PDB file of C-alpha atoms in Angstrom:
ATOM      1  CA  MET J   1       1.564 -24.594  36.396  1.00 37.00           C
ATOM      2  CA  PHE J   2      -0.567 -24.845  33.255  1.00 32.00           C
ATOM      3  CA  GLU J   3      -3.668 -23.922  35.260  1.00 38.00           C
ATOM      4  CA  SER J   4      -1.986 -20.791  36.598  1.00 41.00           C
ATOM      5  CA  GLU J   5      -0.883 -19.766  33.107  1.00 39.00           C
ATOM      6  CA  ARG J   6      -4.397 -20.353  31.772  1.00 37.00           C
ATOM      7  CA  SER J   7      -5.988 -18.363  34.581  1.00 41.00           C
ATOM      8  CA  LYS J   8      -3.489 -15.525  34.069  1.00 42.00           C
ATOM      9  CA  ARG J   9      -4.363 -15.316  30.373  1.00 41.00           C
ATOM     10  CA  SER J  10      -8.064 -15.259  31.200  1.00 42.00           C
ATOM     11  CA  GLU J  11      -7.493 -12.247  33.475  1.00 56.00           C
ATOM     12  CA  CYS J  12      -5.703 -10.286  30.768  1.00 62.00           C
ATOM     13  CA  MET J  13      -7.432  -7.124  29.657  1.00 70.00           C
ATOM     14  CA  THR J  14      -8.769  -7.135  26.119  1.00 77.00           C
ATOM     15  CA  GLU J  15      -8.802  -4.110  23.828  1.00 79.00           C
ATOM     16  CA  SER J  16     -12.538  -3.550  24.339  1.00 83.00           C
ATOM     17  CA  GLU J  17     -12.098  -3.763  28.143  1.00 81.00           C
ATOM     18  CA  PHE J  18      -9.196  -1.302  27.961  1.00 82.00           C
ATOM     19  CA  GLN J  19     -11.301   1.061  25.849  1.00 85.00           C
ATOM     20  CA  GLU J  20     -14.184   0.877  28.326  1.00 87.00           C
ATOM     21  CA  PHE J  21     -11.800   1.312  31.268  1.00 84.00           C
ATOM     22  CA  MET J  22     -10.173   4.427  29.766  1.00 86.00           C
ATOM     23  CA  ILE J  23     -13.534   5.999  28.872  1.00 87.00           C
ATOM     24  CA  ILE J  24     -14.638   5.552  32.496  1.00 86.00           C
ATOM     25  CA  MET J  25     -11.452   7.376  33.503  1.00 85.00           C
ATOM     26  CA  GLY J  26     -12.447  10.345  31.324  1.00 86.00           C
ATOM     27  CA  TYR J  27     -10.375   9.526  28.223  1.00 89.00           C
ATOM     28  CA  ARG J  28     -11.412   9.354  24.595  1.00 89.00           C
ATOM     29  CA  PHE J  29     -10.414   6.414  22.418  1.00 89.00           C
ATOM     30  CA  HIS J  30      -9.152   6.334  18.830  1.00 87.00           C
ATOM     31  CA  GLU J  31     -10.149   3.037  17.213  1.00 84.00           C
ATOM     32  CA  LYS J  32      -7.634   3.047  14.330  1.00 81.00           C
ATOM     33  CA  THR J  33      -4.526   3.548  16.471  1.00 83.00           C
ATOM     34  CA  LYS J  34      -5.879   1.867  19.653  1.00 83.00           C
ATOM     35  CA  THR J  35      -4.862   4.938  21.635  1.00 87.00           C
ATOM     36  CA  ALA J  36      -6.623   6.572  24.580  1.00 88.00           C
ATOM     37  CA  PHE J  37      -6.082  10.333  24.778  1.00 88.00           C
ATOM     38  CA  ASN J  38      -6.936  13.268  26.967  1.00 86.00           C
ATOM     39  CA  SER J  39      -6.119  16.966  27.139  1.00 84.00           C
ATOM     40  CA  PHE J  40      -5.673  19.183  30.176  1.00 80.00           C
ATOM     41  CA  GLU J  41      -3.691  22.322  30.976  1.00 78.00           C
ATOM     42  CA  GLY J  42      -2.440  22.285  27.361  1.00 83.00           C
ATOM     43  CA  PHE J  43      -0.843  18.819  27.762  1.00 86.00           C
ATOM     44  CA  ARG J  44      -1.715  15.944  25.447  1.00 85.00           C
ATOM     45  CA  ASN J  45      -1.824  12.713  27.410  1.00 83.00           C
ATOM     46  CA  LEU J  46      -1.550   9.527  25.300  1.00 85.00           C
ATOM     47  CA  ILE J  47      -1.921   5.922  26.460  1.00 85.00           C
ATOM     48  CA  GLU J  48      -1.458   3.180  23.859  1.00 82.00           C
ATOM     49  CA  PHE J  49      -2.532  -0.406  24.457  1.00 79.00           C
ATOM     50  CA  SER J  50      -1.218  -3.569  22.786  1.00 76.00           C
ATOM     51  CA  GLU J  51      -3.589  -6.505  23.188  1.00 70.00           C
ATOM     52  CA  LYS J  52      -0.976  -8.857  21.719  1.00 71.00           C
ATOM     53  CA  GLU J  53       1.622  -7.964  24.370  1.00 70.00           C
ATOM     54  CA  ASN J  54      -1.031  -7.058  26.957  1.00 69.00           C
ATOM     55  CA  ARG J  55       0.847  -3.861  27.762  1.00 73.00           C
ATOM     56  CA  TYR J  56       0.051  -0.191  27.804  1.00 76.00           C
ATOM     57  CA  SER J  57       2.500   2.644  27.282  1.00 78.00           C
ATOM     58  CA  LEU J  58       2.047   6.255  28.327  1.00 79.00           C
ATOM     59  CA  ALA J  59       4.023   8.965  26.518  1.00 77.00           C
ATOM     60  CA  LEU J  60       4.441  12.626  27.442  1.00 78.00           C
ATOM     61  CA  ASP J  61       6.580  15.317  25.801  1.00 79.00           C
ATOM     62  CA  CYS J  62       7.207  18.441  27.851  1.00 82.00           C
ATOM     63  CA  ILE J  63       9.864  20.935  28.886  1.00 81.00           C
ATOM     64  CA  GLY J  64      11.092  22.120  32.277  1.00 78.00           C
ATOM     65  CA  LYS J  65      10.642  25.816  32.959  1.00 75.00           C
ATOM     66  CA  SER J  66      13.901  26.088  34.925  1.00 78.00           C
ATOM     67  CA  ALA J  67      16.803  23.915  36.072  1.00 77.00           C
ATOM     68  CA  GLU J  68      15.436  23.857  39.627  1.00 80.00           C
ATOM     69  CA  GLN J  69      11.968  22.816  38.503  1.00 79.00           C
ATOM     70  CA  LEU J  70      13.482  20.206  36.216  1.00 77.00           C
ATOM     71  CA  SER J  71      15.361  18.638  39.130  1.00 81.00           C
ATOM     72  CA  GLN J  72      12.094  18.530  41.098  1.00 83.00           C
ATOM     73  CA  VAL J  73      10.404  16.681  38.237  1.00 82.00           C
ATOM     74  CA  LYS J  74      13.272  14.180  38.053  1.00 80.00           C
ATOM     75  CA  GLU J  75      12.955  13.543  41.779  1.00 84.00           C
ATOM     76  CA  GLN J  76       9.185  13.022  41.493  1.00 84.00           C
ATOM     77  CA  ILE J  77       9.639  10.508  38.669  1.00 81.00           C
ATOM     78  CA  ARG J  78      12.365   8.696  40.621  1.00 81.00           C
ATOM     79  CA  ALA J  79      10.147   8.498  43.721  1.00 83.00           C
ATOM     80  CA  PHE J  80       7.195   7.174  41.702  1.00 82.00           C
ATOM     81  CA  HIS J  81       9.424   4.575  40.064  1.00 77.00           C
ATOM     82  CA  THR J  82      10.700   3.448  43.470  1.00 79.00           C
ATOM     83  CA  GLU J  83       7.172   3.024  44.805  1.00 80.00           C
ATOM     84  CA  HIS J  84       5.752   1.324  41.703  1.00 75.00           C
ATOM     85  CA  LYS J  85       8.265  -1.329  40.701  1.00 66.00           C
ATOM     86  CA  ASN J  86       6.085  -2.997  38.080  1.00 59.00           C
ATOM     87  CA  HIS J  87       6.332   0.007  35.750  1.00 61.00           C
ATOM     88  CA  VAL J  88       9.037   0.144  33.102  1.00 56.00           C
ATOM     89  CA  ILE J  89       9.940   3.805  33.054  1.00 57.00           C
ATOM     90  CA  ARG J  90      12.217   5.538  30.569  1.00 58.00           C
ATOM     91  CA  SER J  91      12.760   9.267  30.729  1.00 61.00           C
ATOM     92  CA  GLY J  92      15.099  11.359  28.623  1.00 61.00           C
ATOM     93  CA  TYR J  93      16.372  14.834  29.463  1.00 62.00           C
ATOM     94  CA  GLN J  94      17.964  17.127  26.906  1.00 63.00           C
ATOM     95  CA  ASP J  95      18.113  20.921  27.060  1.00 62.00           C
ATOM     96  CA  LYS J  96      15.270  21.021  29.604  1.00 63.00           C
ATOM     97  CA  ARG J  97      13.133  18.810  27.349  1.00 68.00           C
ATOM     98  CA  ILE J  98      11.679  15.732  29.016  1.00 70.00           C
ATOM     99  CA  GLN J  99      10.361  12.700  27.227  1.00 70.00           C
ATOM    100  CA  ILE J 100       8.656  10.247  29.562  1.00 69.00           C
ATOM    101  CA  VAL J 101       7.571   6.760  28.497  1.00 71.00           C
ATOM    102  CA  MET J 102       6.003   4.356  31.007  1.00 68.00           C
ATOM    103  CA  LYS J 103       4.936   0.784  30.251  1.00 68.00           C
ATOM    104  CA  MET J 104       3.187  -1.849  32.309  1.00 65.00           C
ATOM    105  CA  THR J 105       1.387  -5.164  31.804  1.00 64.00           C
ATOM    106  CA  ILE J 106      -2.298  -5.155  32.715  1.00 59.00           C
ATOM    107  CA  ASP J 107      -3.571  -8.575  33.767  1.00 60.00           C
ATOM    108  CA  SER J 108      -5.446  -8.009  37.028  1.00 60.00           C
ATOM    109  CA  ASP J 109      -7.574  -5.537  38.975  1.00 65.00           C
ATOM    110  CA  ILE J 110      -4.444  -4.596  40.953  1.00 63.00           C
ATOM    111  CA  ASP J 111      -2.765  -3.497  37.736  1.00 71.00           C
ATOM    112  CA  LYS J 112      -5.827  -1.441  36.837  1.00 76.00           C
ATOM    113  CA  GLU J 113      -5.410   0.423  40.104  1.00 79.00           C
ATOM    114  CA  GLU J 114      -1.753   0.913  39.193  1.00 78.00           C
ATOM    115  CA  LEU J 115      -2.807   2.439  35.886  1.00 79.00           C
ATOM    116  CA  LYS J 116      -5.121   4.802  37.744  1.00 82.00           C
ATOM    117  CA  ALA J 117      -2.222   5.733  40.017  1.00 83.00           C
ATOM    118  CA  LEU J 118       0.007   6.406  37.008  1.00 81.00           C
ATOM    119  CA  VAL J 119      -2.595   8.597  35.293  1.00 83.00           C
ATOM    120  CA  HIS J 120      -3.139  10.509  38.550  1.00 85.00           C
ATOM    121  CA  PHE J 121       0.635  10.962  38.955  1.00 84.00           C
ATOM    122  CA  MET J 122       1.088  12.263  35.383  1.00 82.00           C
ATOM    123  CA  THR J 123      -1.883  14.618  35.814  1.00 83.00           C
ATOM    124  CA  GLU J 124      -0.482  16.060  39.021  1.00 85.00           C
ATOM    125  CA  LEU J 125       2.971  16.295  37.445  1.00 83.00           C
ATOM    126  CA  CYS J 126       1.579  18.375  34.586  1.00 83.00           C
ATOM    127  CA  ARG J 127      -0.470  20.565  36.927  1.00 83.00           C
ATOM    128  CA  SER J 128       2.484  21.198  39.242  1.00 83.00           C
ATOM    129  CA  GLY J 129       3.575  24.219  37.177  1.00 81.00           C
ATOM    130  CA  ASN J 130       7.074  22.828  36.712  1.00 82.00           C
ATOM    131  CA  LEU J 131       6.467  21.714  33.139  1.00 83.00           C
ATOM    132  CA  ALA J 132       5.167  23.135  29.880  1.00 84.00           C
ATOM    133  CA  PRO J 133       3.827  21.124  26.900  1.00 85.00           C
ATOM    134  CA  VAL J 134       5.904  20.983  23.716  1.00 85.00           C
ATOM    135  CA  CYS J 135       5.484  19.763  20.156  1.00 87.00           C
ATOM    136  CA  ARG J 136       6.698  16.195  19.608  1.00 82.00           C
ATOM    137  CA  VAL J 137       8.591  17.169  16.436  1.00 83.00           C
ATOM    138  CA  CYS J 138      10.158  20.609  16.973  1.00 84.00           C
ATOM    139  CA  SER J 139      10.222  20.433  20.817  1.00 79.00           C
ATOM    140  CA  ARG J 140       9.070  24.068  21.047  1.00 83.00           C
ATOM    141  CA  GLU J 141       6.651  25.355  23.627  1.00 84.00           C
ATOM    142  CA  ARG J 142       3.681  25.974  21.380  1.00 84.00           C
ATOM    143  CA  LYS J 143      -0.014  25.205  21.331  1.00 85.00           C
ATOM    144  CA  THR J 144      -0.370  21.653  20.077  1.00 88.00           C
ATOM    145  CA  GLY J 145      -3.133  19.386  18.855  1.00 88.00           C
ATOM    146  CA  LEU J 146      -3.423  15.624  18.437  1.00 89.00           C
ATOM    147  CA  TYR J 147      -3.023  14.334  14.891  1.00 88.00           C
ATOM    148  CA  VAL J 148      -3.020  10.835  13.438  1.00 86.00           C
ATOM    149  CA  VAL J 149       0.222  10.450  11.480  1.00 81.00           C
ATOM    150  CA  GLY J 150       0.252   7.078   9.727  1.00 73.00           C
ATOM    151  CA  LYS J 151      -0.686   4.577  12.435  1.00 76.00           C
ATOM    152  CA  GLU J 152       0.040   6.611  15.534  1.00 81.00           C
ATOM    153  CA  VAL J 153      -1.365   9.609  17.370  1.00 86.00           C
ATOM    154  CA  THR J 154       1.115  12.378  18.157  1.00 85.00           C
ATOM    155  CA  ALA J 155       1.074  15.923  19.554  1.00 87.00           C
ATOM    156  CA  LEU J 156       2.083  18.487  16.930  1.00 88.00           C
ATOM    157  CA  CYS J 157       2.018  22.248  16.634  1.00 89.00           C
ATOM    158  CA  GLU J 158       0.331  23.872  13.625  1.00 88.00           C
ATOM    159  CA  ALA J 159       3.673  24.786  12.039  1.00 90.00           C
ATOM    160  CA  CYS J 160       4.886  21.164  12.076  1.00 89.00           C
ATOM    161  CA  VAL J 161       1.533  19.909  10.804  1.00 88.00           C
ATOM    162  CA  GLY J 162       1.682  22.326   7.870  1.00 87.00           C
ATOM    163  CA  ARG J 163       5.296  21.357   7.153  1.00 86.00           C
ATOM    164  CA  LYS J 164       4.509  17.646   7.177  1.00 84.00           C
ATOM    165  CA  ARG J 165       1.463  18.084   4.950  1.00 83.00           C
ATOM    166  CA  ARG J 166       3.447  20.123   2.416  1.00 84.00           C
ATOM    167  CA  LEU J 167       6.183  17.470   2.427  1.00 81.00           C
ATOM    168  CA  TYR J 168       3.586  14.737   1.891  1.00 79.00           C
ATOM    169  CA  GLU J 169       1.997  16.587  -1.040  1.00 78.00           C
ATOM    170  CA  LYS J 170       5.390  17.282  -2.591  1.00 79.00           C
ATOM    171  CA  ARG J 171       6.472  13.641  -2.402  1.00 74.00           C
ATOM    172  CA  LYS J 172       3.086  12.488  -3.618  1.00 72.00           C
ATOM    173  CA  ASN J 173       3.258  14.797  -6.662  1.00 73.00           C
ATOM    174  CA  VAL J 174       6.818  13.709  -7.454  1.00 67.00           C
ATOM    175  CA  PHE J 175       5.732  10.062  -7.302  1.00 63.00           C
ATOM    176  CA  LEU J 176       2.604  10.571  -9.407  1.00 64.00           C
ATOM    177  CA  ASN J 177       4.388  12.693 -12.026  1.00 64.00           C
ATOM    178  CA  LYS J 178       7.201  10.204 -12.429  1.00 63.00           C
ATOM    179  CA  THR J 179       6.682   8.293 -15.663  1.00 64.00           C
ATOM    180  CA  GLN J 180       7.670   4.665 -15.808  1.00 64.00           C
ATOM    181  CA  ASN J 181       9.962   3.405 -18.544  1.00 76.00           C
ATOM    182  CA  MET J 182       8.816  -0.219 -18.684  1.00 80.00           C
ATOM    183  CA  PRO J 183      11.107  -1.390 -21.553  1.00 84.00           C
ATOM    184  CA  GLY J 184      14.109   0.212 -19.876  1.00 85.00           C
ATOM    185  CA  GLY J 185      13.085  -1.216 -16.531  1.00 85.00           C
ATOM    186  CA  LEU J 186      12.755  -4.721 -17.971  1.00 88.00           C
ATOM    187  CA  ALA J 187      16.192  -4.463 -19.567  1.00 90.00           C
ATOM    188  CA  GLY J 188      17.656  -3.254 -16.285  1.00 90.00           C
ATOM    189  CA  ALA J 189      15.934  -6.027 -14.318  1.00 90.00           C
ATOM    190  CA  VAL J 190      17.221  -8.718 -16.702  1.00 93.00           C
ATOM    191  CA  PHE J 191      20.735  -7.250 -16.688  1.00 94.00           C
ATOM    192  CA  GLY J 192      20.765  -7.036 -12.892  1.00 92.00           C
ATOM    193  CA  ALA J 193      19.484 -10.590 -12.502  1.00 92.00           C
ATOM    194  CA  CYS J 194      22.102 -11.906 -14.978  1.00 93.00           C
ATOM    195  CA  LEU J 195      24.857 -10.045 -13.136  1.00 93.00           C
ATOM    196  CA  GLY J 196      23.637 -11.574  -9.888  1.00 91.00           C
ATOM    197  CA  ALA J 197      23.575 -15.004 -11.554  1.00 91.00           C
ATOM    198  CA  VAL J 198      27.206 -14.661 -12.697  1.00 92.00           C
ATOM    199  CA  LEU J 199      28.238 -13.741  -9.147  1.00 91.00           C
ATOM    200  CA  TYR J 200      26.179 -16.649  -7.817  1.00 89.00           C
ATOM    201  CA  VAL J 201      27.882 -19.157 -10.152  1.00 88.00           C
ATOM    202  CA  LEU J 202      31.374 -17.883  -9.250  1.00 88.00           C
ATOM    203  CA  LEU J 203      30.748 -17.750  -5.503  1.00 87.00           C
ATOM    204  CA  TYR J 204      29.188 -21.219  -5.624  1.00 85.00           C
ATOM    205  CA  GLN J 205      32.601 -22.624  -6.507  1.00 83.00           C
ATOM    206  CA  LEU J 206      34.169 -21.169  -3.352  1.00 82.00           C
ATOM    207  CA  PHE J 207      31.666 -22.332  -0.743  1.00 76.00           C
ATOM    208  CA  PRO J 208      28.235 -23.988  -0.644  1.00 72.00           C
ATOM    209  CA  MET J 209      25.600 -21.249  -0.604  1.00 71.00           C
ATOM    210  CA  MET J 210      22.477 -23.355   0.060  1.00 72.00           C
ATOM    211  CA  GLY J 211      20.478 -21.009  -2.159  1.00 76.00           C
ATOM    212  CA  ALA J 212      21.332 -17.875  -0.147  1.00 82.00           C
ATOM    213  CA  GLY J 213      22.930 -16.354  -3.247  1.00 83.00           C
ATOM    214  CA  SER J 214      19.449 -15.877  -4.694  1.00 88.00           C
ATOM    215  CA  LEU J 215      19.349 -12.640  -2.706  1.00 88.00           C
ATOM    216  CA  LEU J 216      22.096 -11.308  -4.999  1.00 89.00           C
ATOM    217  CA  ILE J 217      19.965 -12.081  -8.036  1.00 91.00           C
ATOM    218  CA  VAL J 218      16.695 -10.580  -6.799  1.00 91.00           C
ATOM    219  CA  GLY J 219      18.428  -7.583  -5.200  1.00 89.00           C
ATOM    220  CA  LEU J 220      20.297  -6.638  -8.369  1.00 91.00           C
ATOM    221  CA  SER J 221      17.159  -7.251 -10.432  1.00 91.00           C
ATOM    222  CA  PHE J 222      15.157  -4.768  -8.328  1.00 88.00           C
ATOM    223  CA  LEU J 223      18.038  -2.287  -8.446  1.00 88.00           C
ATOM    224  CA  GLY J 224      18.343  -2.623 -12.217  1.00 89.00           C
ATOM    225  CA  PHE J 225      14.658  -1.932 -12.723  1.00 87.00           C
ATOM    226  CA  VAL J 226      14.633   1.135 -10.476  1.00 82.00           C
ATOM    227  CA  VAL J 227      17.748   2.611 -12.106  1.00 84.00           C
ATOM    228  CA  THR J 228      16.601   2.165 -15.712  1.00 84.00           C
ATOM    229  CA  GLY J 229      12.822   2.181 -15.254  1.00 73.00           C
ATOM    230  CA  SER J 230      12.644   5.379 -13.157  1.00 66.00           C
ATOM    231  CA  ARG J 231       9.562   4.360 -11.209  1.00 67.00           C
ATOM    232  CA  ALA J 232       8.960   1.042  -9.465  1.00 69.00           C
ATOM    233  CA  THR J 233       5.406  -0.226  -8.970  1.00 73.00           C
ATOM    234  CA  ARG J 234       3.806  -3.391  -7.656  1.00 75.00           C
ATOM    235  CA  LYS J 235       3.549  -4.678 -11.219  1.00 79.00           C
ATOM    236  CA  SER J 236       7.265  -4.165 -11.759  1.00 80.00           C
ATOM    237  CA  ALA J 237       7.984  -5.940  -8.453  1.00 83.00           C
ATOM    238  CA  VAL J 238       6.112  -9.032  -9.657  1.00 87.00           C
ATOM    239  CA  ILE J 239       8.030  -8.903 -12.953  1.00 88.00           C
ATOM    240  CA  CYS J 240      11.357  -8.719 -11.097  1.00 90.00           C
ATOM    241  CA  GLU J 241      10.308 -11.663  -8.916  1.00 91.00           C
ATOM    242  CA  VAL J 242       9.520 -13.816 -11.975  1.00 93.00           C
ATOM    243  CA  ILE J 243      12.793 -12.836 -13.692  1.00 93.00           C
ATOM    244  CA  SER J 244      14.705 -13.615 -10.497  1.00 92.00           C
ATOM    245  CA  VAL J 245      13.125 -17.057 -10.090  1.00 92.00           C
ATOM    246  CA  VAL J 246      13.954 -18.093 -13.670  1.00 93.00           C
ATOM    247  CA  THR J 247      17.473 -16.666 -13.437  1.00 93.00           C
ATOM    248  CA  PHE J 248      18.097 -18.374 -10.089  1.00 91.00           C
ATOM    249  CA  LEU J 249      17.121 -21.788 -11.478  1.00 89.00           C
ATOM    250  CA  LEU J 250      19.418 -21.271 -14.480  1.00 90.00           C
ATOM    251  CA  ALA J 251      22.236 -20.018 -12.218  1.00 89.00           C
ATOM    252  CA  GLU J 252      21.893 -23.121 -10.037  1.00 87.00           C
ATOM    253  CA  TYR J 253      22.166 -25.348 -13.105  1.00 86.00           C
ATOM    254  CA  PHE J 254      25.218 -23.562 -14.528  1.00 87.00           C
ATOM    255  CA  ALA J 255      26.868 -23.535 -11.084  1.00 85.00           C
ATOM    256  CA  LEU J 256      26.569 -27.326 -10.959  1.00 84.00           C
ATOM    257  CA  VAL J 257      27.899 -27.658 -14.531  1.00 84.00           C
ATOM    258  CA  LEU J 258      30.908 -25.456 -13.722  1.00 84.00           C
ATOM    259  CA  SER J 259      31.608 -27.411 -10.526  1.00 82.00           C
ATOM    260  CA  SER J 260      31.489 -30.676 -12.458  1.00 82.00           C
ATOM    261  CA  ALA J 261      33.759 -29.299 -15.220  1.00 81.00           C
ATOM    262  CA  ILE J 262      36.315 -28.095 -12.655  1.00 81.00           C
ATOM    263  CA  GLU J 263      36.260 -31.508 -10.974  1.00 77.00           C
ATOM    264  CA  ILE J 264      36.809 -33.306 -14.318  1.00 77.00           C
ATOM    265  CA  GLU J 265      39.752 -31.002 -15.093  1.00 76.00           C
ATOM    266  CA  ARG J 266      41.227 -31.608 -11.619  1.00 75.00           C
ATOM    267  CA  LEU J 267      41.147 -35.356 -12.250  1.00 72.00           C
ATOM    268  CA  GLY J 268      43.088 -34.883 -15.482  1.00 68.00           C
ATOM    269  CA  GLY J 269      40.235 -35.068 -17.927  1.00 60.00           C
ATOM    270  CA  GLY J 270      40.902 -31.647 -19.445  1.00 60.00           C
ATOM    271  CA  ILE J 271      38.316 -28.942 -19.960  1.00 58.00           C
ATOM    272  CA  ALA J 272      35.138 -30.841 -20.811  1.00 69.00           C
ATOM    273  CA  VAL J 273      32.080 -28.624 -20.486  1.00 72.00           C
ATOM    274  CA  ALA J 274      30.011 -30.867 -22.738  1.00 76.00           C
ATOM    275  CA  GLU J 275      30.925 -33.882 -20.601  1.00 77.00           C
ATOM    276  CA  ALA J 276      29.990 -31.932 -17.456  1.00 77.00           C
ATOM    277  CA  VAL J 277      26.611 -31.010 -18.975  1.00 78.00           C
ATOM    278  CA  ASP J 278      25.929 -34.675 -19.771  1.00 79.00           C
ATOM    279  CA  ILE J 279      26.849 -35.721 -16.226  1.00 79.00           C
ATOM    280  CA  ILE J 280      24.610 -33.100 -14.605  1.00 78.00           C
ATOM    281  CA  ASN J 281      21.680 -33.842 -16.956  1.00 78.00           C
ATOM    282  CA  LYS J 282      21.974 -37.568 -16.271  1.00 78.00           C
ATOM    283  CA  SER J 283      22.221 -36.943 -12.527  1.00 78.00           C
ATOM    284  CA  LEU J 284      19.133 -34.735 -12.511  1.00 74.00           C
ATOM    285  CA  TYR J 285      17.223 -37.247 -14.646  1.00 71.00           C
ATOM    286  CA  GLU J 286      18.082 -40.121 -12.290  1.00 72.00           C
ATOM    287  CA  GLY J 287      16.843 -38.336  -9.164  1.00 68.00           C
ATOM    288  CA  GLY J 288      19.654 -35.945  -8.367  1.00 65.00           C
ATOM    289  CA  LEU J 289      17.081 -33.148  -8.339  1.00 64.00           C
ATOM    290  CA  LEU J 290      15.765 -34.419  -5.006  1.00 70.00           C
ATOM    291  CA  SER J 291      19.105 -33.722  -3.348  1.00 71.00           C
ATOM    292  CA  LEU J 292      18.941 -30.156  -4.667  1.00 75.00           C
ATOM    293  CA  LEU J 293      15.429 -29.504  -3.380  1.00 79.00           C
ATOM    294  CA  PRO J 294      16.498 -28.004  -0.007  1.00 81.00           C
ATOM    295  CA  GLU J 295      18.844 -25.608  -1.775  1.00 84.00           C
ATOM    296  CA  LEU J 296      16.222 -24.645  -4.357  1.00 85.00           C
ATOM    297  CA  ILE J 297      13.542 -24.179  -1.691  1.00 87.00           C
ATOM    298  CA  VAL J 298      15.817 -21.884   0.349  1.00 87.00           C
ATOM    299  CA  GLY J 299      16.612 -19.806  -2.721  1.00 87.00           C
ATOM    300  CA  LEU J 300      12.983 -19.473  -3.796  1.00 89.00           C
ATOM    301  CA  VAL J 301      11.831 -18.633  -0.262  1.00 91.00           C
ATOM    302  CA  LEU J 302      14.472 -15.892  -0.018  1.00 90.00           C
ATOM    303  CA  ILE J 303      13.350 -14.441  -3.344  1.00 90.00           C
ATOM    304  CA  ALA J 304       9.741 -14.422  -2.127  1.00 90.00           C
ATOM    305  CA  ALA J 305      10.824 -12.845   1.187  1.00 89.00           C
ATOM    306  CA  ALA J 306      12.677 -10.108  -0.693  1.00 87.00           C
ATOM    307  CA  GLY J 307       9.491  -9.362  -2.627  1.00 84.00           C
ATOM    308  CA  VAL J 308       7.433  -9.170   0.563  1.00 83.00           C
ATOM    309  CA  ALA J 309      10.048  -6.913   2.175  1.00 82.00           C
ATOM    310  CA  TYR J 310       9.932  -4.660  -0.891  1.00 78.00           C
ATOM    311  CA  PHE J 311       6.151  -4.297  -0.620  1.00 73.00           C
ATOM    312  CA  LEU J 312       6.357  -3.569   3.115  1.00 70.00           C
ATOM    313  CA  LYS J 313       9.168  -1.050   2.663  1.00 67.00           C
ATOM    314  CA  ARG J 314       7.287   0.805  -0.064  1.00 62.00           C
ATOM    315  CA  LYS J 315       4.230   0.969   2.152  1.00 52.00           C
ATOM    316  CA  TYR J 316       6.263   2.098   5.141  1.00 47.00           C
ATOM    317  CA  THR J 317       8.379   4.732   3.403  1.00 51.00           C
ATOM    318  CA  ARG J 318       5.493   6.227   1.451  1.00 57.00           C
ATOM    319  CA  PRO J 319       4.659   9.702   2.847  1.00 58.00           C
ATOM    320  CA  MET J 320       2.045   9.371   5.589  1.00 64.00           C
ATOM    321  CA  LYS J 321      -1.171  11.325   5.571  1.00 73.00           C
ATOM    322  CA  ILE J 322      -1.936  13.531   8.553  1.00 78.00           C
ATOM    323  CA  SER J 323      -5.495  13.723   9.860  1.00 80.00           C
ATOM    324  CA  LYS J 324      -7.269  16.747  11.220  1.00 82.00           C
ATOM    325  CA  ASN J 325      -6.915  17.569  14.910  1.00 85.00           C
ATOM    326  CA  ILE J 326      -8.841  14.786  16.683  1.00 85.00           C
ATOM    327  CA  LEU J 327      -9.327  16.751  19.913  1.00 75.00           C
TER     328      LEU J 327
END
């Protein structure tokens, strides 16, 4: 079993092999997006390859010229799917528009022949005269080019390219012209973290949180900075992380003190906050901190994860640049 798995992995196509294979088939290859592309009859044929998943995916956006021709295309796709079971085919039809996505694992010479068959089928489908190429964004039958938008190649018409570029420049200018109010942002971050800490302490009395409440603290800290600081940056994110860590540790301490005070009162000792503080301090000094380590680790890890997610989200939501036509 292990031998068969090992031999199967050794047969898998690498990115460089896929690139060489597609070039032999008459395609060009875009290194940054790992996408093979070709152009014929006005259609933009894209085949993306994932070395990690060892899969390729072919995408085509087009439109049927009539209802009768559209039904013929559907029948052709259905027949191809029936004959080639190892393809995962998804096709969507809306107002004559067709979006076809085909995926398949490549791990043998047989699968390479299947890829050739798929490319031949898509080529013949486009040359049948039943379809017309459309823009990926506006779905209109216009002359399109291939543009790199972020980390993917897509077929766009000139109008959509111009619209996207103007939107990018507008958002970029708004971001660059936004001044940051650091003192206000710090005040907002501290206020948000303290509010989260109060909620953490109160909720801690209702059920054990195992540090998960730290998300309240870091979330409200980020929100407070953005609201009062106008513009969030990587520097402000680090500041919010530090504030959140300190506030979380204090919130954990006060949550334990409040729990101890409530327990003393329940046993008839009256409200004794000072006594509760002494008990918690003594417990922590004598090794009680070790029992809290799992809870503290969970809370700190969640705060760090929130920071990482913030960085990724900012990178993802930032307006993407659009390259020149790569055809």
